[in-house]
Each structure stands twice: as structure tokens, then as C-alpha cells.
Short mmCIF file of C-alpha atoms and ligand atoms in Angstrom, two decimals:
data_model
loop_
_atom_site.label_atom_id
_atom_site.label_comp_id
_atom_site.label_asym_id
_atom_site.label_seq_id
_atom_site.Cartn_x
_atom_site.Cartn_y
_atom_site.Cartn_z
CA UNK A 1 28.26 -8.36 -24.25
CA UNK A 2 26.78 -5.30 -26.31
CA UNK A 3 28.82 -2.24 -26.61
CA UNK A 4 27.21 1.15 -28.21
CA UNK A 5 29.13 4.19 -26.46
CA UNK A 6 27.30 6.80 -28.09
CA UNK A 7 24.62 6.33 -26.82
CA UNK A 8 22.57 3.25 -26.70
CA UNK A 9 24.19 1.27 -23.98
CA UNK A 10 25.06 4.69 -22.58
CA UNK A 11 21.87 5.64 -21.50
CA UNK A 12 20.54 2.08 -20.83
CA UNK A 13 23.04 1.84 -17.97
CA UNK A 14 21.93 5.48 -16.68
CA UNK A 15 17.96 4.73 -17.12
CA UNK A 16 19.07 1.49 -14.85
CA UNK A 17 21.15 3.19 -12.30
CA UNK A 18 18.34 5.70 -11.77
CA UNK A 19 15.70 3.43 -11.09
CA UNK A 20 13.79 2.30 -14.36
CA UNK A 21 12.21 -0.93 -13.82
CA UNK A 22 13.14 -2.45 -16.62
CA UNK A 23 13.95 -1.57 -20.52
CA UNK A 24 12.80 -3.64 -23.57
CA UNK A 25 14.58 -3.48 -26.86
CA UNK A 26 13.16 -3.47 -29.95
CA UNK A 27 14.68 -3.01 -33.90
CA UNK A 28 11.01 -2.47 -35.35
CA UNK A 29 9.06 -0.11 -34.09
CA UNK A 30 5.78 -1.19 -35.08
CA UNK A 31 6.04 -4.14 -32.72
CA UNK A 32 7.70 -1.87 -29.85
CA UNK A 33 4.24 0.68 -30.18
CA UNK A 34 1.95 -3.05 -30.01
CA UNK A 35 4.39 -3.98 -26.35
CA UNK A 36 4.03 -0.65 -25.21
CA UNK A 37 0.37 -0.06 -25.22
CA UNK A 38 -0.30 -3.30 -23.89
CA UNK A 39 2.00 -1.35 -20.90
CA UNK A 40 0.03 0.54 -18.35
CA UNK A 41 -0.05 4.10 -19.53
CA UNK A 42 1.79 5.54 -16.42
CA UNK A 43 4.48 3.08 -16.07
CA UNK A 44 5.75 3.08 -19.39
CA UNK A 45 8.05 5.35 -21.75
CA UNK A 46 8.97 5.00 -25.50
CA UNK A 47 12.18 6.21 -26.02
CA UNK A 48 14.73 6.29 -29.30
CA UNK A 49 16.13 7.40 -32.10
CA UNK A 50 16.72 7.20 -35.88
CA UNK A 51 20.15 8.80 -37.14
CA UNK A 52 20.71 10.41 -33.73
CA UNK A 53 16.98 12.62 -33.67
CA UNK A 54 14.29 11.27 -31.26
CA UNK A 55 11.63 9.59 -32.86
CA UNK A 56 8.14 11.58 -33.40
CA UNK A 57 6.09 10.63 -30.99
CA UNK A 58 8.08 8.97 -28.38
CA UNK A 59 8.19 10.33 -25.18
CA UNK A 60 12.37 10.26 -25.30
CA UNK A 61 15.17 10.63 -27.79
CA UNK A 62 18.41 8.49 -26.67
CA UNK A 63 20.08 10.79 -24.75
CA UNK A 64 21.87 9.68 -21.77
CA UNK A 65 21.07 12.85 -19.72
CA UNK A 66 17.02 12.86 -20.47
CA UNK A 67 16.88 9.48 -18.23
CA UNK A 68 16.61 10.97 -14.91
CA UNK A 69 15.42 9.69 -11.84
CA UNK A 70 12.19 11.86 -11.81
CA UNK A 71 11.34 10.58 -15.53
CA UNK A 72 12.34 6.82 -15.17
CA UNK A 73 11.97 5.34 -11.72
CA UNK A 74 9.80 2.94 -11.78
CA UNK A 75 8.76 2.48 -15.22
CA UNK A 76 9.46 -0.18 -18.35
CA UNK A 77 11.22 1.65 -21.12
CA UNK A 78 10.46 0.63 -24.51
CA UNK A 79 13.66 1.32 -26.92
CA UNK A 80 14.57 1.20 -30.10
CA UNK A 81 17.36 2.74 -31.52
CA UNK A 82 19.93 2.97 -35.24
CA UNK A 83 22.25 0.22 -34.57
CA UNK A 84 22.71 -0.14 -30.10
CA UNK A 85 19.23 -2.16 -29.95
CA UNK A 86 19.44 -4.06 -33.09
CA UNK A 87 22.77 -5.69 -31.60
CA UNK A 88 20.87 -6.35 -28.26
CA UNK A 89 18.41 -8.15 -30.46
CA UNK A 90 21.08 -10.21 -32.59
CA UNK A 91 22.27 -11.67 -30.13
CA UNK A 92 19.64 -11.82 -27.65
CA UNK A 93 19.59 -15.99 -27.52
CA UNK A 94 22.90 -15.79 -25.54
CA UNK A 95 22.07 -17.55 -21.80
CA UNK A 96 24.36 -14.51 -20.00
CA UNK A 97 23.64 -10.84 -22.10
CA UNK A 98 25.28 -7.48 -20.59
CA UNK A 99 24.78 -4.00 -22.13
CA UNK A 100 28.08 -2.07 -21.43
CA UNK A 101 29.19 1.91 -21.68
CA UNK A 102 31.91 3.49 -20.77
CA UNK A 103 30.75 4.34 -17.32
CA UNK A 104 29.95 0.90 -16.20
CA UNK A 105 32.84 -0.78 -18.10
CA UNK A 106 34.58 -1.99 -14.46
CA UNK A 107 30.93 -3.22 -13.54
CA UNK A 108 30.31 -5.34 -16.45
CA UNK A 109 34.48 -6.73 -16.19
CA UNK A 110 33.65 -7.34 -12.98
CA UNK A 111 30.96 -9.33 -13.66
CA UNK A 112 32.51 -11.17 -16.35
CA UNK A 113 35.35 -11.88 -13.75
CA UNK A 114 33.11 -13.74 -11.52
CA UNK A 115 31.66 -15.65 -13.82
CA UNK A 116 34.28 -17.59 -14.99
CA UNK A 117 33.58 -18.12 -18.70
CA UNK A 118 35.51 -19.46 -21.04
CA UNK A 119 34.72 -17.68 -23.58
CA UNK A 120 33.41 -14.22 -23.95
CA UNK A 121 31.57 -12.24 -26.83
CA UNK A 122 32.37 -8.47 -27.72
CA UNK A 123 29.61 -6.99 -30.08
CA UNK A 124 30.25 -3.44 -30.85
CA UNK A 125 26.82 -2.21 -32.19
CA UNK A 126 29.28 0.02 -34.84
CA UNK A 127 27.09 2.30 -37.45
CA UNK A 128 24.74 0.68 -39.97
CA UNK A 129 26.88 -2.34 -40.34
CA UNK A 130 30.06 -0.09 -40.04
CA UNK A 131 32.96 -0.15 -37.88
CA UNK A 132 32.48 2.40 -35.01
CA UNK A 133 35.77 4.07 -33.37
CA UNK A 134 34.14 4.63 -29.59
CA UNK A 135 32.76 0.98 -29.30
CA UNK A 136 36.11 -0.57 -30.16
CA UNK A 137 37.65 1.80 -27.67
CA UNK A 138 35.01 0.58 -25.24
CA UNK A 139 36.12 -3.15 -26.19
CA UNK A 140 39.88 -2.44 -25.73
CA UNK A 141 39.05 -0.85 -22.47
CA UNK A 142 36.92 -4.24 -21.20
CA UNK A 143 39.43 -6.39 -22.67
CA UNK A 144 42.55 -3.94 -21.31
CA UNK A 145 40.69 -4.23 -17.26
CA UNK A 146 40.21 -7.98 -17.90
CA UNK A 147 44.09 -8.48 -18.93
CA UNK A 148 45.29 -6.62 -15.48
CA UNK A 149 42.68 -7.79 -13.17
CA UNK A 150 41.76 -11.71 -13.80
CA UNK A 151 43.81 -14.49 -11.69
CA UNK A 152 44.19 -16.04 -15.31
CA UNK A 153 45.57 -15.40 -18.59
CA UNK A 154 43.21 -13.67 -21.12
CA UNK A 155 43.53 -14.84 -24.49
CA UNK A 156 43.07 -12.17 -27.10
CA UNK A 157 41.08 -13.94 -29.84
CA UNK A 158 41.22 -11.73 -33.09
CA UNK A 159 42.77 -9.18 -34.66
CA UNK A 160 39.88 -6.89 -34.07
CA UNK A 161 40.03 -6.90 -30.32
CA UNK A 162 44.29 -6.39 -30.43
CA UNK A 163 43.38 -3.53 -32.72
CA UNK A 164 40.84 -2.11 -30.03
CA UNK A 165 43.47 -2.92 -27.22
CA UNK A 166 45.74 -0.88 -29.21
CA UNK A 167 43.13 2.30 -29.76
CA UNK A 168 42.27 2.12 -25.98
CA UNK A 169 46.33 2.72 -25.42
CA UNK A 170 46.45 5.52 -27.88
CA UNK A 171 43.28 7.52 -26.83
CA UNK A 172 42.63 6.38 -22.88
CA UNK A 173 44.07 9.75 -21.37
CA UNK A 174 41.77 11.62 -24.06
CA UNK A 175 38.09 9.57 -24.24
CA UNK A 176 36.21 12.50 -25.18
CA UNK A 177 38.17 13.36 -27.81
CA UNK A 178 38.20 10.49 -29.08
CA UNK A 179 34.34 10.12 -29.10
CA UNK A 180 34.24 13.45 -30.86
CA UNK A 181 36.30 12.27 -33.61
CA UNK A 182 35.00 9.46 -34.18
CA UNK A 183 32.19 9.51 -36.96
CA UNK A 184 29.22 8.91 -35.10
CA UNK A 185 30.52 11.91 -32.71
CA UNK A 186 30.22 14.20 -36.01
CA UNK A 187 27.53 13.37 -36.63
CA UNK A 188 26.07 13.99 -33.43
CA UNK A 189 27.87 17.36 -33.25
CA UNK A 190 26.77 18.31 -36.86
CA UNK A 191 23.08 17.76 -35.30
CA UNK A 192 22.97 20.44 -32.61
CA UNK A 193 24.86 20.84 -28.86
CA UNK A 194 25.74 17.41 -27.69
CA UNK A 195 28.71 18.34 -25.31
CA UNK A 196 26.81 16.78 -21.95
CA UNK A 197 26.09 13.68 -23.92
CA UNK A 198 29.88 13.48 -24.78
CA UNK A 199 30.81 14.11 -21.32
CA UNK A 200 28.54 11.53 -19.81
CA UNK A 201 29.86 8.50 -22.74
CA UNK A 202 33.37 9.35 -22.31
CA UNK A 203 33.23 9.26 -17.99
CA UNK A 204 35.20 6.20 -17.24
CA UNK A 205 34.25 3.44 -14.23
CA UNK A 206 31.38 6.00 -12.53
CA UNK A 207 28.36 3.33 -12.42
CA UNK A 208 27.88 0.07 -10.57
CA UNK A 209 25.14 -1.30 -12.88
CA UNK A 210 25.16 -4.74 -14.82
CA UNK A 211 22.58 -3.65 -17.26
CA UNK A 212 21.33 -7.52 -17.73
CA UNK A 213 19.33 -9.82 -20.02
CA UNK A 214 16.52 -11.44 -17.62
CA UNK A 215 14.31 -12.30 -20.38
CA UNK A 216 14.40 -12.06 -24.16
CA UNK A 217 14.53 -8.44 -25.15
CA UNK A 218 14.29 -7.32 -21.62
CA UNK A 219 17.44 -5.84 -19.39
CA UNK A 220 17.13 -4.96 -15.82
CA UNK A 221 20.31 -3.79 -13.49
CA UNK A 222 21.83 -6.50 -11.57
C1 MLT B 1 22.54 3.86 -31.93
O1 MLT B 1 21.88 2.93 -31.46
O2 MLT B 1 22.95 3.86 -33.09
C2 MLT B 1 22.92 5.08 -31.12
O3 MLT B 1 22.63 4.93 -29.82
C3 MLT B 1 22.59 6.37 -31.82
C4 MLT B 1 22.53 7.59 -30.92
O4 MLT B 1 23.54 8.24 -30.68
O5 MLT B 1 21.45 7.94 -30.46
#
């Protein structure tokens, strides 16, 4: 399970839920620019970002809102982005891989639920090899709907998810503000009018898509 609020998994689950085909993850872009032309010209879309500004050239920045049905449906997305990719890509040997948000967190626990793993992963893409505030909320959140809603007991297995289940008490009547304090959210802020992004991460349980690993690198919605 990946986890990159703003915005990675964000907009992966939107892209899904209005009708890409499919979206490919890459960490270098050289080798995403080789996959995509190899792509038929008018089914495919490069889309991503370095430090939160869309990459020159690409036909899409990472911004949950610029995946709309009228740009998507249909096509492969080819995505690379600081930190929410590269985690898809760490861990990309895994036999079951979910990319989860905010909006499809119930979707994804749901999932999870049925199942019936022993064991499950929480990767929180953070910043740059950094600790991220919104993708440990996000984890305290999955690991908060798993506690109430499985037939049997969760067992909390480090001190980083009890810290995250801890965050998600303090801040889950106030998600967008705590997205906007969180560093990445200054960031994001200090780089122009990112409000609807912010509104979109922080919506809670809106989507019913499983963004999922069906071959290396590639997620479709299940
Ligand atoms: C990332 O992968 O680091 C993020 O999605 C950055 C962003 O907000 O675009």
C-alpha cells in the first residue's frame, strides 16, 4: 500500500475513477519518454512533476483536478513524480500493490478487509526521504477504519503507525488544515493557488476506486 496525499496517489485514484485506461509509473524520466513513445500518440499522456511544477514538456503537471474525464478516458498515463512514484516503484515486487488517497481510503480498507492478509505494508511516499505529515495522517486514517471495521483484531506493528493513529485523532475533524500545514502543503501554497487541489486531497471516503498493481509499474482501477 502506497500513500502520497498531496498529490501523487491523489490524482492517480481520480485519473482512474474518470476513466484512464491505465497509468504507468516511472522514477526516471528518460525511460518514461522511451515507454511513452512506443504508446500510440492519441492514447497516451505524460504527466508529472518535479518539486510540485509540471514537468516541461509533459502534457500534465500532478494535479488532481487536471485529470478529467474529457482529458483521460481512455488513455495510458505515463507518470513520474518527486517522491509518490518512486515509492510505487520501491516496492513494486509486492504480489498485491494499492495506491491510496484520502478519497479512496474506505475503498482501499475495504479491499484490504477482504483479502484477509496477515500482514499489511504502509509506505508513505513522505518528501525526499523525509517524513511527510498528510501521508501519516492518511496511514492513521487506513489503520483507524481497519481497527473499527475488521471481524478481527488489528495489531498495530510500530511506533510509526500508533503515532499516525494518534495524528489522525488530533486533525480528522480538520484534514485540510492539516494538509496546509504540513510542509509539503507550504510548499505547494508558496508556489501559486492550490486551494482546489487541497480541497480535493483532504475529501474523505468520496471514491470507489482500488487504484491496483496489474503488472509491474502499471495500476489500473479495480
Ligand atoms: C510527489 O510525488 O512528491 C507529489 O505528488 C508532489 C506533488 O504535490 O505534486
Amino acid at each position: 500500500m502506497v500513500i502520497d496525499v498531496l498529490r501523487a496517489t491523489t490524482t492517480i485514484s481520480w485519473a482512474l475513477k474518470n476513466g484512464a485506461d491505465s497509468i504507468q509509473v516511472f522514477a526516471d524520466l528518460d525511460l518514461l519518454k522511451e515507454s511513452a513513445t512506443k504508446w500510440h500518440a492519441d492514447e497516451r499522456l505524460m504527466l508529472g512533476e518535479r518539486g510540485g511544477k509540471k514537468i516541461n514538456g509533459f502534457d500534465l503537471g500532478n494535479s488532481p483536478l487536471s485529470v478529467t474525464k474529457t482529458v483521460v478516458k481512455g488513455k495510458r498515463l505515463f507518470m513520474s513524480t518527486t517522491n509518490g512514484t518512486k515509492s510505487l516503484q520501491k516496492v513494486q515486487h509486492a504480489k498485491y500493490l494499492f495506491a491510496m488517497g484520502l478519497p479512496n481510503r474506505k475503498a482501499v480498507a475495504e479491499k484490504i478487509i477482504s483479502l484477509q492478509k496477515d500482514n499489511v505494508l504502509i509506505l508513505g511516499s513522505g518528501w525526499e526521504g523525509s517524513y511527510s505529515l498528510e501521508d501519516s495522517l492518511a496511514a492513521g486514517a487506513l489503520a483507524s477504519y481497519l481497527e473499527t471495521n475488521c471481524d478481527f483484531k488489528v495489531n498495530i506493528m510500530n511506533d510509526e503507525l500508533q503515532a499516525a493513529l494518534a495524528l489522525w485523532s488530533l486533525w480528522k475533524n480538520d484534514i485540510l488544515k492539516c494538509l496546509k500545514t504540513a510542509t509539503h502543503g507550504k510548499r505547494l501554497t508558496s508556489l501559486g493557488d492550490y486551494e482546489e487541489d487541497f480541497k480535493c486531497c483532504s475529501e474523505l471516503d468520496c471514491l470507489d476506486i482500488v487504484p491496483t498493481q496489474v503488472e509491474r509499474g502499471v495500476i489500473r482501477a479495480s
